[in-house]
GROMACS .gro file of C-alpha atoms in nm:
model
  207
    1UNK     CA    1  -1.617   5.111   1.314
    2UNK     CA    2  -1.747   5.317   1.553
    3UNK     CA    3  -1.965   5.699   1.512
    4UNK     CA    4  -2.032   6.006   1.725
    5UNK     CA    5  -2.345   6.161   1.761
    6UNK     CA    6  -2.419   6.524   1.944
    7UNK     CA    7  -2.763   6.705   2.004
    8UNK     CA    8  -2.747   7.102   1.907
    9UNK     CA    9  -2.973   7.297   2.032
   10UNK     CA   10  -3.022   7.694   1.946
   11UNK     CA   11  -3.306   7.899   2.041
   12UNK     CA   12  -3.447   7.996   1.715
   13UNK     CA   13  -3.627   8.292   1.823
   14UNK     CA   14  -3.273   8.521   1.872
   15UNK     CA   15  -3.030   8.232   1.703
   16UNK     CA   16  -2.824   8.196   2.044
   17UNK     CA   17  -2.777   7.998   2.273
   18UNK     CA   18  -2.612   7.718   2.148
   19UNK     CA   19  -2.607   7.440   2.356
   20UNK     CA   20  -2.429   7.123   2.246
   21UNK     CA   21  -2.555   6.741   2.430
   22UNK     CA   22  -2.259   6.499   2.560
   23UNK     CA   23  -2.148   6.334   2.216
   24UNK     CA   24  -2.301   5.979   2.218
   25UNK     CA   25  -2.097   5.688   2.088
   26UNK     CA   26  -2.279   5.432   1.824
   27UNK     CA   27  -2.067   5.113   1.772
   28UNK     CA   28  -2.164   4.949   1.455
   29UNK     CA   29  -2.057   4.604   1.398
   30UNK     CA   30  -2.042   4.357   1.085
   31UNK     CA   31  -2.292   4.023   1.117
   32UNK     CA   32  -2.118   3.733   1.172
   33UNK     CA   33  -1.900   3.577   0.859
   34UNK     CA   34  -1.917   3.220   0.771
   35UNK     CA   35  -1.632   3.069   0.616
   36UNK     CA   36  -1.711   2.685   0.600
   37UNK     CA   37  -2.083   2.676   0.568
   38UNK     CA   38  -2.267   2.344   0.633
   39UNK     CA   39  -2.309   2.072   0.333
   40UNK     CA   40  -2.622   1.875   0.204
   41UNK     CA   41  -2.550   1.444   0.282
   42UNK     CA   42  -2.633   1.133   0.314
   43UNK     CA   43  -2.763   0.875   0.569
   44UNK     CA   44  -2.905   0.556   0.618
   45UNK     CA   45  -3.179   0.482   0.836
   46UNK     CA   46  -3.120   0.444   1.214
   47UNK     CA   47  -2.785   0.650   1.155
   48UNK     CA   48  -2.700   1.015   1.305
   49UNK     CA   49  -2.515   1.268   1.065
   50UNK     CA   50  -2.313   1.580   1.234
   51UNK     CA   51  -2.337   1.881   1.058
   52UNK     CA   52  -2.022   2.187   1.098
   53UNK     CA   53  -2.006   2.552   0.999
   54UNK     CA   54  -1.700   2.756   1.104
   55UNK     CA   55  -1.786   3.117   1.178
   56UNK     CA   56  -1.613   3.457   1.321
   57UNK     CA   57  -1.703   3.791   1.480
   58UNK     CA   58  -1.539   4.091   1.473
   59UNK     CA   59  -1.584   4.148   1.882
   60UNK     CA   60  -1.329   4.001   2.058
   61UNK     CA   61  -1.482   3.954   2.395
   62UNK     CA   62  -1.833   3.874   2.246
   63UNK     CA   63  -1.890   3.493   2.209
   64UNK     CA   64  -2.019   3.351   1.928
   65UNK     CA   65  -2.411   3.252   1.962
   66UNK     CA   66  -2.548   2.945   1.730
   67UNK     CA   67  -2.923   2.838   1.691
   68UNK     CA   68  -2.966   2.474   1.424
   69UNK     CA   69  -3.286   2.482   1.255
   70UNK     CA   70  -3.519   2.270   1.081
   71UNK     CA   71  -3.799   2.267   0.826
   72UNK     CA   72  -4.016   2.006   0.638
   73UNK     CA   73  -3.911   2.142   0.327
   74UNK     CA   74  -3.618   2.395   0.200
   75UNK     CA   75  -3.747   2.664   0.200
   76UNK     CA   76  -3.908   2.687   0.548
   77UNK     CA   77  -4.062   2.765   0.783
   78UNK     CA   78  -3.753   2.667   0.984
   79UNK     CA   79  -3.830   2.644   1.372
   80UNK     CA   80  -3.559   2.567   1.614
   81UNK     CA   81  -3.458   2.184   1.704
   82UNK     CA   82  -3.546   1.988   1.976
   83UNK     CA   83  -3.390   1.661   1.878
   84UNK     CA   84  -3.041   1.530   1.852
   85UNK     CA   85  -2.757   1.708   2.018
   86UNK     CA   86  -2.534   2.014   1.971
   87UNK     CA   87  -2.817   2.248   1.862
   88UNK     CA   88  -2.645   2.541   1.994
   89UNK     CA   89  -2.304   2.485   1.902
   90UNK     CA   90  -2.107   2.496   1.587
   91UNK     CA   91  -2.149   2.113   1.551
   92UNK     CA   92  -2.518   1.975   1.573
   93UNK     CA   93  -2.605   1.615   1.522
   94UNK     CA   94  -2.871   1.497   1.393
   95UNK     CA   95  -3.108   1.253   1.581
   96UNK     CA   96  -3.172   0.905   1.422
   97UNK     CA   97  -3.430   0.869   1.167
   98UNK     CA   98  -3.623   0.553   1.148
   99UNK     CA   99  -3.802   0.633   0.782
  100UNK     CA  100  -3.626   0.753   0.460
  101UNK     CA  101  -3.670   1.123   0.338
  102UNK     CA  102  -3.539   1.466   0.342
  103UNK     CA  103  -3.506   1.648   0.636
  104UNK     CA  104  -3.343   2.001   0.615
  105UNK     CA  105  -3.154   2.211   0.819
  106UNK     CA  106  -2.990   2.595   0.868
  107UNK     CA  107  -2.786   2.755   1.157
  108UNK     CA  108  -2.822   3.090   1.283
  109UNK     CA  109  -2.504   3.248   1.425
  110UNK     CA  110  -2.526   3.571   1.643
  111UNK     CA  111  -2.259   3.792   1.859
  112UNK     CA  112  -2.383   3.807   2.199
  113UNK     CA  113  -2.283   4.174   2.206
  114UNK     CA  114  -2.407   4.307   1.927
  115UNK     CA  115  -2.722   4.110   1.849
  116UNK     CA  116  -2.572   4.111   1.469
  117UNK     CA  117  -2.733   3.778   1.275
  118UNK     CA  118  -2.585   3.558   1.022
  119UNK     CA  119  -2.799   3.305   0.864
  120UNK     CA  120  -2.641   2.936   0.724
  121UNK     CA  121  -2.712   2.766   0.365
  122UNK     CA  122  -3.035   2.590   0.386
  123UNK     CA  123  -2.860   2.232   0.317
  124UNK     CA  124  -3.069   1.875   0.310
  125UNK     CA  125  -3.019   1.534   0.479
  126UNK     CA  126  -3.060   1.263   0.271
  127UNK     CA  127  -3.231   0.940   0.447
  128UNK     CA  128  -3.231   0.596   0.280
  129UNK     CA  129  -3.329   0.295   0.377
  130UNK     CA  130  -3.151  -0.017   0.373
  131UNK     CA  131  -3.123  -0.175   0.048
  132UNK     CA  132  -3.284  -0.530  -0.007
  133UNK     CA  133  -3.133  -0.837  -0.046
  134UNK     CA  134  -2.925  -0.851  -0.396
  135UNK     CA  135  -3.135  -1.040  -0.709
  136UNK     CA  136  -2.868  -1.229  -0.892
  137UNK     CA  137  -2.770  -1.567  -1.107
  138UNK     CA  138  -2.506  -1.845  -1.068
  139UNK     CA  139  -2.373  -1.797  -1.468
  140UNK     CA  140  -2.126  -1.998  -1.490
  141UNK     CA  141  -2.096  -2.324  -1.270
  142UNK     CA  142  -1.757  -2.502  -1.277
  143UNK     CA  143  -1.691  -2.829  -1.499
  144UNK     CA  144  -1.474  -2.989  -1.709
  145UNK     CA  145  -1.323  -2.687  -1.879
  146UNK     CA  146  -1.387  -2.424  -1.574
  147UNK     CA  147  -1.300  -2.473  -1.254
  148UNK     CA  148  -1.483  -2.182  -1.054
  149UNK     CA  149  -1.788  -2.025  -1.082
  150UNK     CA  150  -1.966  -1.682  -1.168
  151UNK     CA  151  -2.241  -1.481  -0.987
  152UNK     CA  152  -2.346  -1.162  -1.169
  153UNK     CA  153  -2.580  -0.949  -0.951
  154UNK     CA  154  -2.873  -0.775  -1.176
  155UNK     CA  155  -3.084  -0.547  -0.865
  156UNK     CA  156  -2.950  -0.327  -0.801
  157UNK     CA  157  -2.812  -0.345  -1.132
  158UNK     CA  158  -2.445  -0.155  -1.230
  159UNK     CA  159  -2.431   0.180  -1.244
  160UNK     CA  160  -2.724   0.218  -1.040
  161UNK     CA  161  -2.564   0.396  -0.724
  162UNK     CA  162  -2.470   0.074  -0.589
  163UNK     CA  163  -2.148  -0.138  -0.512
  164UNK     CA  164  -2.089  -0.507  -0.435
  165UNK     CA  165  -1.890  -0.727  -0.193
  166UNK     CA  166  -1.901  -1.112  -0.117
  167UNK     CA  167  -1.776  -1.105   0.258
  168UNK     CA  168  -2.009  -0.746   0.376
  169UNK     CA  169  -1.630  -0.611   0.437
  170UNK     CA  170  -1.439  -0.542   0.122
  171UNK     CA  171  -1.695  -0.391  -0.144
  172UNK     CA  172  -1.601  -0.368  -0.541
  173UNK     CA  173  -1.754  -0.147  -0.808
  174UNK     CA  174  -1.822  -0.470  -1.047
  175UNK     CA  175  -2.166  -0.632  -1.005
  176UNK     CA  176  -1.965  -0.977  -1.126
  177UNK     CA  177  -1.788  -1.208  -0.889
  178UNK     CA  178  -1.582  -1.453  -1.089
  179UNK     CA  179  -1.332  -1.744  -1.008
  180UNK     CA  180  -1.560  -1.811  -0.708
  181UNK     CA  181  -1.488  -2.177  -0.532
  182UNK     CA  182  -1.735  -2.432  -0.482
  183UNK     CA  183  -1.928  -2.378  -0.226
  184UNK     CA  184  -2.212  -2.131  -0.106
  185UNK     CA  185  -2.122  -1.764  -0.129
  186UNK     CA  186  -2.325  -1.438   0.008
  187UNK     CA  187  -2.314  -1.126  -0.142
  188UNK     CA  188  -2.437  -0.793  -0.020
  189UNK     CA  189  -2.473  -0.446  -0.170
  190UNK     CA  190  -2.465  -0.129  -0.011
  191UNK     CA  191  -2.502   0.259  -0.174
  192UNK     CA  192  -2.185   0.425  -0.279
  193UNK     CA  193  -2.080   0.652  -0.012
  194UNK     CA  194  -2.296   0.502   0.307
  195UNK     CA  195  -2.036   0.259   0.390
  196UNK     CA  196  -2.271   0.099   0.672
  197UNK     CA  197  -2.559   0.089   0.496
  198UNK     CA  198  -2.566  -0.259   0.439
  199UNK     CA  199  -2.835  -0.505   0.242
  200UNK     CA  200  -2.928  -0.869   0.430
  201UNK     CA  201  -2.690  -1.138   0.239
  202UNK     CA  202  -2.810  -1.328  -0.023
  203UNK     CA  203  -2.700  -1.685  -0.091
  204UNK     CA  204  -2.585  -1.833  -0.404
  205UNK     CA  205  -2.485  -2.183  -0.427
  206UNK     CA  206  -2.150  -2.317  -0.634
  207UNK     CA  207  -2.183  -2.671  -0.716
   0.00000   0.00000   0.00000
């Protein structure tokens, strides 16, 4: 909303006089609202990760102004980013990251009119390497009685963040691959939810 302001002036000696200043408009605006802040998530090394916040003013002809931060640790000091692209807009990505680790990040969102500041959630990247190689055992070979054989992967072990796949394509939750032909077979593990973040293969042999 906006407020008027006037000067009055009196001469206090005789108390007239009265003299009243042009009235002097103050326009007071709200700080920026953010309605989809920016969420913490994951990465694997060598990857880039685009982070979004949605945000509105309440001055139509004033554009929105946005400034990505980042700090060593989460709670600052956060200094302005140099790296990756997008660092002024509403959509910043990240640079790639060739060690595992937190990195953190906030946004600050201005009106160009009004100067008004909004500041982000302070929300973390998480950076993981590339898992090794799965550690496993051939536990069932096929004979007389079975005809295929069994792998059962034990590192990473189930329920350890990890799932499984024997083709690098088509991934399971089960650390066990059953019914598996003769042959040589590869399995590879990657962490739930970092769908490229692939191990090496590792080879197991089906007589």
């Amino acid at each position: 909303s906006n407020t008027f302001y006037r000067l009055s002036v009196t001469d206090s000696g005789i108390g007239c006089g009265l003299v009243n200043s042009d009235p002097a408009k103050i326009n007071v605006f709200e700080s920026p609202l953010i309605s989809v802040q920016p969420t913490d998530d994951e990465v694997c090394i060598d990857q880039t990760h685009t982070f979004t916040v949605v945000a509105a003013g309440n001055v139509p002809s004033s554009a929105l102004l946005y400034q990505w931060q980042t700090a060593a640790s989460l709670a600052g000091p956060y200094t302005n980013v140099t790296a990756g692209n997008g660092g002024t807009t509403a959509l910043y990505t990240t640079p790639t990251y060739t060690t595992e680790g937190n990195r953190y990040f906030r946004v600050l969102i201005s009106q160009s009119q009004s100067g008004c500041q909004t500041i982000s959630n302070n929300v973390t990247l998480k950076v993981f390497d590339k898992p090794l190689a799965p550690i496993g055992d051939v536990t069932q070979q096929p004979s007389c009685d079975n005809v295929s054989g069994t792998v059962s992967i034990t590192n990473p072990d189930l329920g350890t963040g990890y799932e499984y796949s024997k083709d690098g394509v088509v991934f399971q939750a089960s650390n066990i691959f059953s019914n598996l032909p003769s042959g040589s077979v590869q399995i590879y593990v990657r962490r739930i939810g970092l769908n490229t973040c692939i191990s090496p293969a590792k080879t197991f042999t089906i007589f």
